[in-house]
Amino acid sequence: DVKVTQSSRYLVKRTGEKVFLECVQDMDHENMFWYRQDPGLGLRLIYFSYDVKMKEKGDIPEGYSVSREKKERFSLILESASTNQTSMYLCASSPTRTGYEQFFGPGTRLTVL
Amino acid sequence: QQQVKQSPQSLIVQKGGISIINCAYENTAFDYFPWYQQFPGKGPALLIAIRPDVSEKKEGRFTISFNKSAKQFSLHIMDSQPGDSATYFCAPTGFQKLVFGTGTRLLVSP
């Protein structure tokens, strides 16, 4: 079974703090993705990566950056957290570049005070 | 950017009934049309998907109907069960990315 794990289920941070969200997948997938999920908005793509040290902006990259130093690990970074970044963050991985199946982690509920 | 419109926002169906969720899209370059299912506290998981050269696909109680000319596809859940209560997302795929709809919260009453 593919397993995607995220470092925290719940996280509370203060405005201005630097926040790291970690994601690890154990199936040697090439592709990894970060989404945020908000009620009424569905899932929106923040960043994605098709290879180590490679990253591409998704639909809402502002205020975020990512790091992929190893194939199995994809980190999302909030350089200076703001209250409008309070959300559920979901990491996903997939084995193929054009495939429609992505495997999701359980999510991190981030609250920025 | 409203590439994908999903309806209804929420749905209550009695046990044994049929649940129908619709998705309309604008981008004709989408190449797969999947539905994802999400239970509380979990990430979404692929439920069923269809290619654009097929008009219908059935897997157990779940069926996708696809209307290419109308740029719409729908999910039908036959004999709905309380265990089907979840949030459902359409997520047409194109340019190597999924584009998620806004989600439909389904509640199947016992």
mmCIF file with all atom_site columns, C-alpha atoms in Angstrom:
data_model
loop_
_atom_site.group_PDB
_atom_site.id
_atom_site.type_symbol
_atom_site.label_atom_id
_atom_site.label_alt_id
_atom_site.label_comp_id
_atom_site.label_asym_id
_atom_site.label_entity_id
_atom_site.label_seq_id
_atom_site.pdbx_PDB_ins_code
_atom_site.Cartn_x
_atom_site.Cartn_y
_atom_site.Cartn_z
_atom_site.occupancy
_atom_site.B_iso_or_equiv
_atom_site.pdbx_formal_charge
_atom_site.auth_seq_id
_atom_site.auth_comp_id
_atom_site.auth_asym_id
_atom_site.auth_atom_id
_atom_site.pdbx_PDB_model_num
ATOM 1   C CA . ASP A 1 1   ? 0.000   0.000  0.000   1.00 0.00 ? 1   ASP A CA 1
ATOM 2   C CA . VAL A 1 2   ? 1.178   3.456  -0.844  1.00 0.00 ? 2   VAL A CA 1
ATOM 3   C CA . LYS A 1 3   ? 1.713   5.506  2.220   1.00 0.00 ? 3   LYS A CA 1
ATOM 4   C CA . VAL A 1 4   ? 1.999   9.271  2.327   1.00 0.00 ? 4   VAL A CA 1
ATOM 5   C CA . THR A 1 5   ? 2.743   10.674 5.745   1.00 0.00 ? 5   THR A CA 1
ATOM 6   C CA . GLN A 1 6   ? 2.669   14.252 6.927   1.00 0.00 ? 6   GLN A CA 1
ATOM 7   C CA . SER A 1 7   ? 4.685   15.415 9.899   1.00 0.00 ? 7   SER A CA 1
ATOM 8   C CA . SER A 1 8   ? 1.828   16.883 11.931  1.00 0.00 ? 8   SER A CA 1
ATOM 9   C CA . ARG A 1 9   ? -1.944  16.486 12.035  1.00 0.00 ? 9   ARG A CA 1
ATOM 10  C CA . TYR A 1 10  ? -2.468  19.790 13.823  1.00 0.00 ? 10  TYR A CA 1
ATOM 11  C CA . LEU A 1 11  ? -0.216  22.820 14.027  1.00 0.00 ? 11  LEU A CA 1
ATOM 12  C CA . VAL A 1 12  ? -0.702  26.218 15.646  1.00 0.00 ? 12  VAL A CA 1
ATOM 13  C CA . LYS A 1 13  ? 1.658   29.040 14.730  1.00 0.00 ? 13  LYS A CA 1
ATOM 14  C CA . ARG A 1 14  ? 1.826   32.780 15.202  1.00 0.00 ? 14  ARG A CA 1
ATOM 15  C CA . THR A 1 15  ? 1.736   35.423 12.499  1.00 0.00 ? 15  THR A CA 1
ATOM 16  C CA . GLY A 1 16  ? 5.192   36.013 11.071  1.00 0.00 ? 16  GLY A CA 1
ATOM 17  C CA . GLU A 1 17  ? 6.619   32.650 12.045  1.00 0.00 ? 17  GLU A CA 1
ATOM 18  C CA . LYS A 1 18  ? 8.395   30.457 9.494   1.00 0.00 ? 18  LYS A CA 1
ATOM 19  C CA . VAL A 1 19  ? 6.504   27.189 9.149   1.00 0.00 ? 19  VAL A CA 1
ATOM 20  C CA . PHE A 1 20  ? 7.690   23.889 7.710   1.00 0.00 ? 20  PHE A CA 1
ATOM 21  C CA . LEU A 1 21  ? 5.263   21.177 6.643   1.00 0.00 ? 21  LEU A CA 1
ATOM 22  C CA . GLU A 1 22  ? 6.902   17.866 5.829   1.00 0.00 ? 22  GLU A CA 1
ATOM 23  C CA . CYS A 1 23  ? 5.647   15.093 3.583   1.00 0.00 ? 23  CYS A CA 1
ATOM 24  C CA . VAL A 1 24  ? 7.163   11.678 2.983   1.00 0.00 ? 24  VAL A CA 1
ATOM 25  C CA . GLN A 1 25  ? 6.042   8.958  0.567   1.00 0.00 ? 25  GLN A CA 1
ATOM 26  C CA . ASP A 1 26  ? 7.305   5.383  0.612   1.00 0.00 ? 26  ASP A CA 1
ATOM 27  C CA . MET A 1 27  ? 6.537   4.182  -2.932  1.00 0.00 ? 27  MET A CA 1
ATOM 28  C CA . ASP A 1 28  ? 9.354   5.760  -4.904  1.00 0.00 ? 28  ASP A CA 1
ATOM 29  C CA . HIS A 1 29  ? 6.928   8.068  -6.715  1.00 0.00 ? 29  HIS A CA 1
ATOM 30  C CA . GLU A 1 30  ? 8.426   10.680 -8.975  1.00 0.00 ? 30  GLU A CA 1
ATOM 31  C CA . ASN A 1 31  ? 5.722   13.282 -8.537  1.00 0.00 ? 31  ASN A CA 1
ATOM 32  C CA . MET A 1 32  ? 4.701   15.098 -5.398  1.00 0.00 ? 32  MET A CA 1
ATOM 33  C CA . PHE A 1 33  ? 2.148   17.835 -4.784  1.00 0.00 ? 33  PHE A CA 1
ATOM 34  C CA . TRP A 1 34  ? 1.034   20.271 -2.115  1.00 0.00 ? 34  TRP A CA 1
ATOM 35  C CA . TYR A 1 35  ? -2.582  21.448 -1.908  1.00 0.00 ? 35  TYR A CA 1
ATOM 36  C CA . ARG A 1 36  ? -4.590  23.503 0.481   1.00 0.00 ? 36  ARG A CA 1
ATOM 37  C CA . GLN A 1 37  ? -8.215  22.638 1.161   1.00 0.00 ? 37  GLN A CA 1
ATOM 38  C CA . ASP A 1 38  ? -10.737 25.251 2.238   1.00 0.00 ? 38  ASP A CA 1
ATOM 39  C CA . PRO A 1 39  ? -14.511 24.865 2.627   1.00 0.00 ? 39  PRO A CA 1
ATOM 40  C CA . GLY A 1 40  ? -16.345 25.742 -0.558  1.00 0.00 ? 40  GLY A CA 1
ATOM 41  C CA . LEU A 1 41  ? -13.126 26.039 -2.557  1.00 0.00 ? 41  LEU A CA 1
ATOM 42  C CA . GLY A 1 42  ? -12.103 22.412 -2.940  1.00 0.00 ? 42  GLY A CA 1
ATOM 43  C CA . LEU A 1 43  ? -8.415  21.601 -3.228  1.00 0.00 ? 43  LEU A CA 1
ATOM 44  C CA . ARG A 1 44  ? -6.100  24.157 -4.762  1.00 0.00 ? 44  ARG A CA 1
ATOM 45  C CA . LEU A 1 45  ? -2.623  23.316 -5.978  1.00 0.00 ? 45  LEU A CA 1
ATOM 46  C CA . ILE A 1 46  ? 0.189   25.281 -4.345  1.00 0.00 ? 46  ILE A CA 1
ATOM 47  C CA . TYR A 1 47  ? 3.342   23.669 -5.751  1.00 0.00 ? 47  TYR A CA 1
ATOM 48  C CA . PHE A 1 48  ? 4.361   20.419 -7.378  1.00 0.00 ? 48  PHE A CA 1
ATOM 49  C CA . SER A 1 49  ? 7.533   18.576 -8.222  1.00 0.00 ? 49  SER A CA 1
ATOM 50  C CA . TYR A 1 50  ? 8.314   15.961 -10.845 1.00 0.00 ? 50  TYR A CA 1
ATOM 51  C CA . ASP A 1 51  ? 11.853  15.239 -9.727  1.00 0.00 ? 51  ASP A CA 1
ATOM 52  C CA . VAL A 1 52  ? 14.381  15.888 -7.021  1.00 0.00 ? 52  VAL A CA 1
ATOM 53  C CA . LYS A 1 53  ? 15.371  19.542 -6.778  1.00 0.00 ? 53  LYS A CA 1
ATOM 54  C CA . MET A 1 54  ? 12.713  20.407 -9.306  1.00 0.00 ? 54  MET A CA 1
ATOM 55  C CA . LYS A 1 55  ? 9.617   22.476 -8.488  1.00 0.00 ? 55  LYS A CA 1
ATOM 56  C CA . GLU A 1 56  ? 6.833   24.175 -10.353 1.00 0.00 ? 56  GLU A CA 1
ATOM 57  C CA . LYS A 1 57  ? 4.266   26.696 -9.201  1.00 0.00 ? 57  LYS A CA 1
ATOM 58  C CA . GLY A 1 58  ? 0.675   25.656 -8.970  1.00 0.00 ? 58  GLY A CA 1
ATOM 59  C CA . ASP A 1 59  ? -2.358  27.906 -8.921  1.00 0.00 ? 59  ASP A CA 1
ATOM 60  C CA . ILE A 1 60  ? -1.746  29.664 -5.595  1.00 0.00 ? 60  ILE A CA 1
ATOM 61  C CA . PRO A 1 61  ? 2.016   29.763 -4.870  1.00 0.00 ? 61  PRO A CA 1
ATOM 62  C CA . GLU A 1 62  ? 2.121   33.223 -3.296  1.00 0.00 ? 62  GLU A CA 1
ATOM 63  C CA . GLY A 1 63  ? 3.449   33.150 0.254   1.00 0.00 ? 63  GLY A CA 1
ATOM 64  C CA . TYR A 1 64  ? 4.775   29.599 -0.078  1.00 0.00 ? 64  TYR A CA 1
ATOM 65  C CA . SER A 1 65  ? 7.955   27.866 -1.173  1.00 0.00 ? 65  SER A CA 1
ATOM 66  C CA . VAL A 1 66  ? 8.952   24.217 -1.401  1.00 0.00 ? 66  VAL A CA 1
ATOM 67  C CA . SER A 1 67  ? 11.991  22.022 -1.114  1.00 0.00 ? 67  SER A CA 1
ATOM 68  C CA . ARG A 1 68  ? 12.668  18.585 -2.523  1.00 0.00 ? 68  ARG A CA 1
ATOM 69  C CA . GLU A 1 69  ? 16.155  17.412 -1.629  1.00 0.00 ? 69  GLU A CA 1
ATOM 70  C CA . LYS A 1 70  ? 15.281  13.688 -1.700  1.00 0.00 ? 70  LYS A CA 1
ATOM 71  C CA . LYS A 1 71  ? 12.852  11.827 -3.908  1.00 0.00 ? 71  LYS A CA 1
ATOM 72  C CA . GLU A 1 72  ? 10.665  10.668 -1.026  1.00 0.00 ? 72  GLU A CA 1
ATOM 73  C CA . ARG A 1 73  ? 10.407  13.993 0.803   1.00 0.00 ? 73  ARG A CA 1
ATOM 74  C CA . PHE A 1 74  ? 8.631   17.201 -0.216  1.00 0.00 ? 74  PHE A CA 1
ATOM 75  C CA . SER A 1 75  ? 8.488   20.138 2.160   1.00 0.00 ? 75  SER A CA 1
ATOM 76  C CA . LEU A 1 76  ? 6.174   23.135 2.084   1.00 0.00 ? 76  LEU A CA 1
ATOM 77  C CA . ILE A 1 77  ? 7.498   26.326 3.646   1.00 0.00 ? 77  ILE A CA 1
ATOM 78  C CA . LEU A 1 78  ? 5.538   29.338 4.781   1.00 0.00 ? 78  LEU A CA 1
ATOM 79  C CA . GLU A 1 79  ? 8.214   32.015 4.981   1.00 0.00 ? 79  GLU A CA 1
ATOM 80  C CA . SER A 1 80  ? 6.157   34.352 7.150   1.00 0.00 ? 80  SER A CA 1
ATOM 81  C CA . ALA A 1 81  ? 2.858   32.848 8.194   1.00 0.00 ? 81  ALA A CA 1
ATOM 82  C CA . SER A 1 82  ? -0.253  34.967 7.931   1.00 0.00 ? 82  SER A CA 1
ATOM 83  C CA . THR A 1 83  ? -3.785  34.397 9.219   1.00 0.00 ? 83  THR A CA 1
ATOM 84  C CA . ASN A 1 84  ? -5.098  33.837 5.685   1.00 0.00 ? 84  ASN A CA 1
ATOM 85  C CA . GLN A 1 85  ? -2.878  30.764 5.480   1.00 0.00 ? 85  GLN A CA 1
ATOM 86  C CA . THR A 1 86  ? -4.959  29.035 8.121   1.00 0.00 ? 86  THR A CA 1
ATOM 87  C CA . SER A 1 87  ? -6.118  25.952 6.251   1.00 0.00 ? 87  SER A CA 1
ATOM 88  C CA . MET A 1 88  ? -5.886  22.202 5.764   1.00 0.00 ? 88  MET A CA 1
ATOM 89  C CA . TYR A 1 89  ? -2.734  21.285 3.852   1.00 0.00 ? 89  TYR A CA 1
ATOM 90  C CA . LEU A 1 90  ? -2.645  18.063 1.884   1.00 0.00 ? 90  LEU A CA 1
ATOM 91  C CA . CYS A 1 91  ? 0.363   16.388 0.337   1.00 0.00 ? 91  CYS A CA 1
ATOM 92  C CA . ALA A 1 92  ? 0.037   13.891 -2.498  1.00 0.00 ? 92  ALA A CA 1
ATOM 93  C CA . SER A 1 93  ? 2.261   11.730 -4.665  1.00 0.00 ? 93  SER A CA 1
ATOM 94  C CA . SER A 1 94  ? 1.813   9.935  -7.960  1.00 0.00 ? 94  SER A CA 1
ATOM 95  C CA . PRO A 1 95  ? 3.929   7.528  -9.973  1.00 0.00 ? 95  PRO A CA 1
ATOM 96  C CA . THR A 1 96  ? 3.336   8.948  -13.434 1.00 0.00 ? 96  THR A CA 1
ATOM 97  C CA . ARG A 1 97  ? 3.518   12.374 -14.947 1.00 0.00 ? 97  ARG A CA 1
ATOM 98  C CA . THR A 1 98  ? 0.190   12.228 -16.755 1.00 0.00 ? 98  THR A CA 1
ATOM 99  C CA . GLY A 1 99  ? -1.695  9.910  -14.447 1.00 0.00 ? 99  GLY A CA 1
ATOM 100 C CA . TYR A 1 100 ? -4.945  10.819 -12.760 1.00 0.00 ? 100 TYR A CA 1
ATOM 101 C CA . GLU A 1 101 ? -4.363  8.897  -9.569  1.00 0.00 ? 101 GLU A CA 1
ATOM 102 C CA . GLN A 1 102 ? -2.719  10.757 -6.753  1.00 0.00 ? 102 GLN A CA 1
ATOM 103 C CA . PHE A 1 103 ? -2.214  9.321  -3.275  1.00 0.00 ? 103 PHE A CA 1
ATOM 104 C CA . PHE A 1 104 ? -2.909  11.726 -0.455  1.00 0.00 ? 104 PHE A CA 1
ATOM 105 C CA . GLY A 1 105 ? -1.649  12.052 3.063   1.00 0.00 ? 105 GLY A CA 1
ATOM 106 C CA . PRO A 1 106 ? -4.079  12.674 5.945   1.00 0.00 ? 106 PRO A CA 1
ATOM 107 C CA . GLY A 1 107 ? -3.472  16.421 5.960   1.00 0.00 ? 107 GLY A CA 1
ATOM 108 C CA . THR A 1 108 ? -2.137  19.000 8.396   1.00 0.00 ? 108 THR A CA 1
ATOM 109 C CA . ARG A 1 109 ? -4.607  21.427 9.921   1.00 0.00 ? 109 ARG A CA 1
ATOM 110 C CA . LEU A 1 110 ? -2.637  24.653 10.305  1.00 0.00 ? 110 LEU A CA 1
ATOM 111 C CA . THR A 1 111 ? -3.951  27.524 12.401  1.00 0.00 ? 111 THR A CA 1
ATOM 112 C CA . VAL A 1 112 ? -2.125  30.857 12.259  1.00 0.00 ? 112 VAL A CA 1
ATOM 113 C CA . LEU A 1 113 ? -2.966  33.184 15.146  1.00 0.00 ? 113 LEU A CA 1
ATOM 114 C CA . GLN B 2 1   ? -10.412 30.548 -12.276 1.00 0.00 ? 1   GLN B CA 1
ATOM 115 C CA . GLN B 2 2   ? -13.634 28.552 -12.452 1.00 0.00 ? 2   GLN B CA 1
ATOM 116 C CA . GLN B 2 3   ? -12.575 25.725 -14.736 1.00 0.00 ? 3   GLN B CA 1
ATOM 117 C CA . VAL B 2 4   ? -14.678 23.144 -12.925 1.00 0.00 ? 4   VAL B CA 1
ATOM 118 C CA . LYS B 2 5   ? -18.156 23.581 -11.460 1.00 0.00 ? 5   LYS B CA 1
ATOM 119 C CA . GLN B 2 6   ? -19.526 20.873 -9.206  1.00 0.00 ? 6   GLN B CA 1
ATOM 120 C CA . SER B 2 7   ? -23.091 20.507 -7.950  1.00 0.00 ? 7   SER B CA 1
ATOM 121 C CA . PRO B 2 8   ? -24.842 20.130 -5.632  1.00 0.00 ? 8   PRO B CA 1
ATOM 122 C CA . GLN B 2 9   ? -22.843 21.464 -2.717  1.00 0.00 ? 9   GLN B CA 1
ATOM 123 C CA . SER B 2 10  ? -24.546 19.023 -0.372  1.00 0.00 ? 10  SER B CA 1
ATOM 124 C CA . LEU B 2 11  ? -26.880 16.082 -0.763  1.00 0.00 ? 11  LEU B CA 1
ATOM 125 C CA . ILE B 2 12  ? -28.980 13.982 1.578   1.00 0.00 ? 12  ILE B CA 1
ATOM 126 C CA . VAL B 2 13  ? -30.151 10.612 0.290   1.00 0.00 ? 13  VAL B CA 1
ATOM 127 C CA . GLN B 2 14  ? -32.008 7.823  2.013   1.00 0.00 ? 14  GLN B CA 1
ATOM 128 C CA . LYS B 2 15  ? -30.366 4.443  2.319   1.00 0.00 ? 15  LYS B CA 1
ATOM 129 C CA . GLY B 2 16  ? -30.968 2.476  -0.857  1.00 0.00 ? 16  GLY B CA 1
ATOM 130 C CA . GLY B 2 17  ? -31.500 5.572  -2.959  1.00 0.00 ? 17  GLY B CA 1
ATOM 131 C CA . ILE B 2 18  ? -29.486 6.932  -5.871  1.00 0.00 ? 18  ILE B CA 1
ATOM 132 C CA . SER B 2 19  ? -26.983 9.744  -5.316  1.00 0.00 ? 19  SER B CA 1
ATOM 133 C CA . ILE B 2 20  ? -26.102 11.897 -8.316  1.00 0.00 ? 20  ILE B CA 1
ATOM 134 C CA . ILE B 2 21  ? -23.306 14.457 -8.372  1.00 0.00 ? 21  ILE B CA 1
ATOM 135 C CA . ASN B 2 22  ? -22.514 16.572 -11.407 1.00 0.00 ? 22  ASN B CA 1
ATOM 136 C CA . CYS B 2 23  ? -19.425 18.243 -12.737 1.00 0.00 ? 23  CYS B CA 1
ATOM 137 C CA . ALA B 2 24  ? -19.128 20.727 -15.605 1.00 0.00 ? 24  ALA B CA 1
ATOM 138 C CA . TYR B 2 25  ? -15.805 21.767 -17.062 1.00 0.00 ? 25  TYR B CA 1
ATOM 139 C CA . GLU B 2 26  ? -14.531 24.299 -19.563 1.00 0.00 ? 26  GLU B CA 1
ATOM 140 C CA . ASN B 2 27  ? -11.116 23.047 -20.605 1.00 0.00 ? 27  ASN B CA 1
ATOM 141 C CA . THR B 2 28  ? -11.364 20.693 -23.574 1.00 0.00 ? 28  THR B CA 1
ATOM 142 C CA . ALA B 2 29  ? -7.764  19.589 -23.027 1.00 0.00 ? 29  ALA B CA 1
ATOM 143 C CA . PHE B 2 30  ? -8.633  17.497 -19.967 1.00 0.00 ? 30  PHE B CA 1
ATOM 144 C CA . ASP B 2 31  ? -7.683  13.899 -20.655 1.00 0.00 ? 31  ASP B CA 1
ATOM 145 C CA . TYR B 2 32  ? -9.056  11.924 -17.688 1.00 0.00 ? 32  TYR B CA 1
ATOM 146 C CA . PHE B 2 33  ? -12.134 12.490 -15.563 1.00 0.00 ? 33  PHE B CA 1
ATOM 147 C CA . PRO B 2 34  ? -11.796 11.021 -12.065 1.00 0.00 ? 34  PRO B CA 1
ATOM 148 C CA . TRP B 2 35  ? -13.898 11.246 -8.942  1.00 0.00 ? 35  TRP B CA 1
ATOM 149 C CA . TYR B 2 36  ? -12.269 11.317 -5.519  1.00 0.00 ? 36  TYR B CA 1
ATOM 150 C CA . GLN B 2 37  ? -13.871 10.379 -2.189  1.00 0.00 ? 37  GLN B CA 1
ATOM 151 C CA . GLN B 2 38  ? -12.844 11.924 1.117   1.00 0.00 ? 38  GLN B CA 1
ATOM 152 C CA . PHE B 2 39  ? -13.844 10.758 4.582   1.00 0.00 ? 39  PHE B CA 1
ATOM 153 C CA . PRO B 2 40  ? -13.471 13.062 7.610   1.00 0.00 ? 40  PRO B CA 1
ATOM 154 C CA . GLY B 2 41  ? -9.901  13.181 8.857   1.00 0.00 ? 41  GLY B CA 1
ATOM 155 C CA . LYS B 2 42  ? -8.528  11.535 5.720   1.00 0.00 ? 42  LYS B CA 1
ATOM 156 C CA . GLY B 2 43  ? -7.077  12.711 2.464   1.00 0.00 ? 43  GLY B CA 1
ATOM 157 C CA . PRO B 2 44  ? -9.050  12.204 -0.758  1.00 0.00 ? 44  PRO B CA 1
ATOM 158 C CA . ALA B 2 45  ? -8.755  8.840  -2.483  1.00 0.00 ? 45  ALA B CA 1
ATOM 159 C CA . LEU B 2 46  ? -9.465  7.910  -6.086  1.00 0.00 ? 46  LEU B CA 1
ATOM 160 C CA . LEU B 2 47  ? -12.902 6.339  -6.442  1.00 0.00 ? 47  LEU B CA 1
ATOM 161 C CA . ILE B 2 48  ? -13.419 5.890  -10.173 1.00 0.00 ? 48  ILE B CA 1
ATOM 162 C CA . ALA B 2 49  ? -12.198 7.504  -13.401 1.00 0.00 ? 49  ALA B CA 1
ATOM 163 C CA . ILE B 2 50  ? -13.195 7.614  -17.058 1.00 0.00 ? 50  ILE B CA 1
ATOM 164 C CA . ARG B 2 51  ? -11.398 8.400  -20.293 1.00 0.00 ? 51  ARG B CA 1
ATOM 165 C CA . PRO B 2 52  ? -12.975 10.879 -22.737 1.00 0.00 ? 52  PRO B CA 1
ATOM 166 C CA . ASP B 2 53  ? -13.515 8.241  -25.430 1.00 0.00 ? 53  ASP B CA 1
ATOM 167 C CA . VAL B 2 54  ? -15.921 6.314  -23.200 1.00 0.00 ? 54  VAL B CA 1
ATOM 168 C CA . SER B 2 55  ? -19.460 7.463  -22.310 1.00 0.00 ? 55  SER B CA 1
ATOM 169 C CA . GLU B 2 56  ? -20.000 5.363  -19.207 1.00 0.00 ? 56  GLU B CA 1
ATOM 170 C CA . LYS B 2 57  ? -17.982 3.350  -16.715 1.00 0.00 ? 57  LYS B CA 1
ATOM 171 C CA . LYS B 2 58  ? -19.353 1.226  -13.918 1.00 0.00 ? 58  LYS B CA 1
ATOM 172 C CA . GLU B 2 59  ? -17.530 -0.189 -10.918 1.00 0.00 ? 59  GLU B CA 1
ATOM 173 C CA . GLY B 2 60  ? -19.828 -1.903 -8.476  1.00 0.00 ? 60  GLY B CA 1
ATOM 174 C CA . ARG B 2 61  ? -22.400 0.602  -7.256  1.00 0.00 ? 61  ARG B CA 1
ATOM 175 C CA . PHE B 2 62  ? -20.488 3.557  -8.721  1.00 0.00 ? 62  PHE B CA 1
ATOM 176 C CA . THR B 2 63  ? -20.994 4.774  -12.287 1.00 0.00 ? 63  THR B CA 1
ATOM 177 C CA . ILE B 2 64  ? -19.534 7.689  -14.203 1.00 0.00 ? 64  ILE B CA 1
ATOM 178 C CA . SER B 2 65  ? -21.535 9.096  -17.087 1.00 0.00 ? 65  SER B CA 1
ATOM 179 C CA . PHE B 2 66  ? -19.603 11.305 -19.481 1.00 0.00 ? 66  PHE B CA 1
ATOM 180 C CA . ASN B 2 67  ? -21.054 13.752 -22.002 1.00 0.00 ? 67  ASN B CA 1
ATOM 181 C CA . LYS B 2 68  ? -18.203 15.151 -24.046 1.00 0.00 ? 68  LYS B CA 1
ATOM 182 C CA . SER B 2 69  ? -20.296 17.518 -26.177 1.00 0.00 ? 69  SER B CA 1
ATOM 183 C CA . ALA B 2 70  ? -21.879 19.090 -23.088 1.00 0.00 ? 70  ALA B CA 1
ATOM 184 C CA . LYS B 2 71  ? -18.555 19.078 -21.213 1.00 0.00 ? 71  LYS B CA 1
ATOM 185 C CA . GLN B 2 72  ? -20.170 17.406 -18.247 1.00 0.00 ? 72  GLN B CA 1
ATOM 186 C CA . PHE B 2 73  ? -19.702 14.219 -16.287 1.00 0.00 ? 73  PHE B CA 1
ATOM 187 C CA . SER B 2 74  ? -21.534 12.816 -13.329 1.00 0.00 ? 74  SER B CA 1
ATOM 188 C CA . LEU B 2 75  ? -21.147 10.288 -10.559 1.00 0.00 ? 75  LEU B CA 1
ATOM 189 C CA . HIS B 2 76  ? -24.045 7.977  -9.759  1.00 0.00 ? 76  HIS B CA 1
ATOM 190 C CA . ILE B 2 77  ? -24.067 5.952  -6.573  1.00 0.00 ? 77  ILE B CA 1
ATOM 191 C CA . MET B 2 78  ? -26.667 3.210  -6.719  1.00 0.00 ? 78  MET B CA 1
ATOM 192 C CA . ASP B 2 79  ? -28.165 1.658  -3.580  1.00 0.00 ? 79  ASP B CA 1
ATOM 193 C CA . SER B 2 80  ? -26.499 4.356  -1.471  1.00 0.00 ? 80  SER B CA 1
ATOM 194 C CA . GLN B 2 81  ? -25.291 3.213  1.949   1.00 0.00 ? 81  GLN B CA 1
ATOM 195 C CA . PRO B 2 82  ? -24.500 5.118  5.153   1.00 0.00 ? 82  PRO B CA 1
ATOM 196 C CA . GLY B 2 83  ? -20.850 4.165  4.596   1.00 0.00 ? 83  GLY B CA 1
ATOM 197 C CA . ASP B 2 84  ? -20.921 6.241  1.406   1.00 0.00 ? 84  ASP B CA 1
ATOM 198 C CA . SER B 2 85  ? -21.360 9.391  3.487   1.00 0.00 ? 85  SER B CA 1
ATOM 199 C CA . ALA B 2 86  ? -18.328 11.458 2.529   1.00 0.00 ? 86  ALA B CA 1
ATOM 200 C CA . THR B 2 87  ? -17.255 14.426 0.451   1.00 0.00 ? 87  THR B CA 1
ATOM 201 C CA . TYR B 2 88  ? -16.888 13.778 -3.265  1.00 0.00 ? 88  TYR B CA 1
ATOM 202 C CA . PHE B 2 89  ? -14.725 15.758 -5.657  1.00 0.00 ? 89  PHE B CA 1
ATOM 203 C CA . CYS B 2 90  ? -14.545 15.685 -9.404  1.00 0.00 ? 90  CYS B CA 1
ATOM 204 C CA . ALA B 2 91  ? -10.977 16.307 -10.528 1.00 0.00 ? 91  ALA B CA 1
ATOM 205 C CA . PRO B 2 92  ? -10.508 16.406 -14.300 1.00 0.00 ? 92  PRO B CA 1
ATOM 206 C CA . THR B 2 93  ? -6.903  15.960 -15.311 1.00 0.00 ? 93  THR B CA 1
ATOM 207 C CA . GLY B 2 94  ? -4.923  17.896 -17.829 1.00 0.00 ? 94  GLY B CA 1
ATOM 208 C CA . PHE B 2 95  ? -1.483  19.418 -18.283 1.00 0.00 ? 95  PHE B CA 1
ATOM 209 C CA . GLN B 2 96  ? -0.215  16.950 -15.673 1.00 0.00 ? 96  GLN B CA 1
ATOM 210 C CA . LYS B 2 97  ? -2.442  18.338 -12.932 1.00 0.00 ? 97  LYS B CA 1
ATOM 211 C CA . LEU B 2 98  ? -5.764  17.584 -11.278 1.00 0.00 ? 98  LEU B CA 1
ATOM 212 C CA . VAL B 2 99  ? -8.271  20.428 -11.181 1.00 0.00 ? 99  VAL B CA 1
ATOM 213 C CA . PHE B 2 100 ? -10.603 19.831 -8.265  1.00 0.00 ? 100 PHE B CA 1
ATOM 214 C CA . GLY B 2 101 ? -14.235 20.814 -8.065  1.00 0.00 ? 101 GLY B CA 1
ATOM 215 C CA . THR B 2 102 ? -15.508 22.457 -4.902  1.00 0.00 ? 102 THR B CA 1
ATOM 216 C CA . GLY B 2 103 ? -16.832 19.216 -3.461  1.00 0.00 ? 103 GLY B CA 1
ATOM 217 C CA . THR B 2 104 ? -20.191 17.656 -2.597  1.00 0.00 ? 104 THR B CA 1
ATOM 218 C CA . ARG B 2 105 ? -20.938 16.556 0.930   1.00 0.00 ? 105 ARG B CA 1
ATOM 219 C CA . LEU B 2 106 ? -23.102 13.443 0.758   1.00 0.00 ? 106 LEU B CA 1
ATOM 220 C CA . LEU B 2 107 ? -25.060 12.198 3.729   1.00 0.00 ? 107 LEU B CA 1
ATOM 221 C CA . VAL B 2 108 ? -26.865 8.876  3.421   1.00 0.00 ? 108 VAL B CA 1
ATOM 222 C CA . SER B 2 109 ? -29.498 8.556  6.109   1.00 0.00 ? 109 SER B CA 1
ATOM 223 C CA . PRO B 2 110 ? -30.125 5.077  7.583   1.00 0.00 ? 110 PRO B CA 1
#
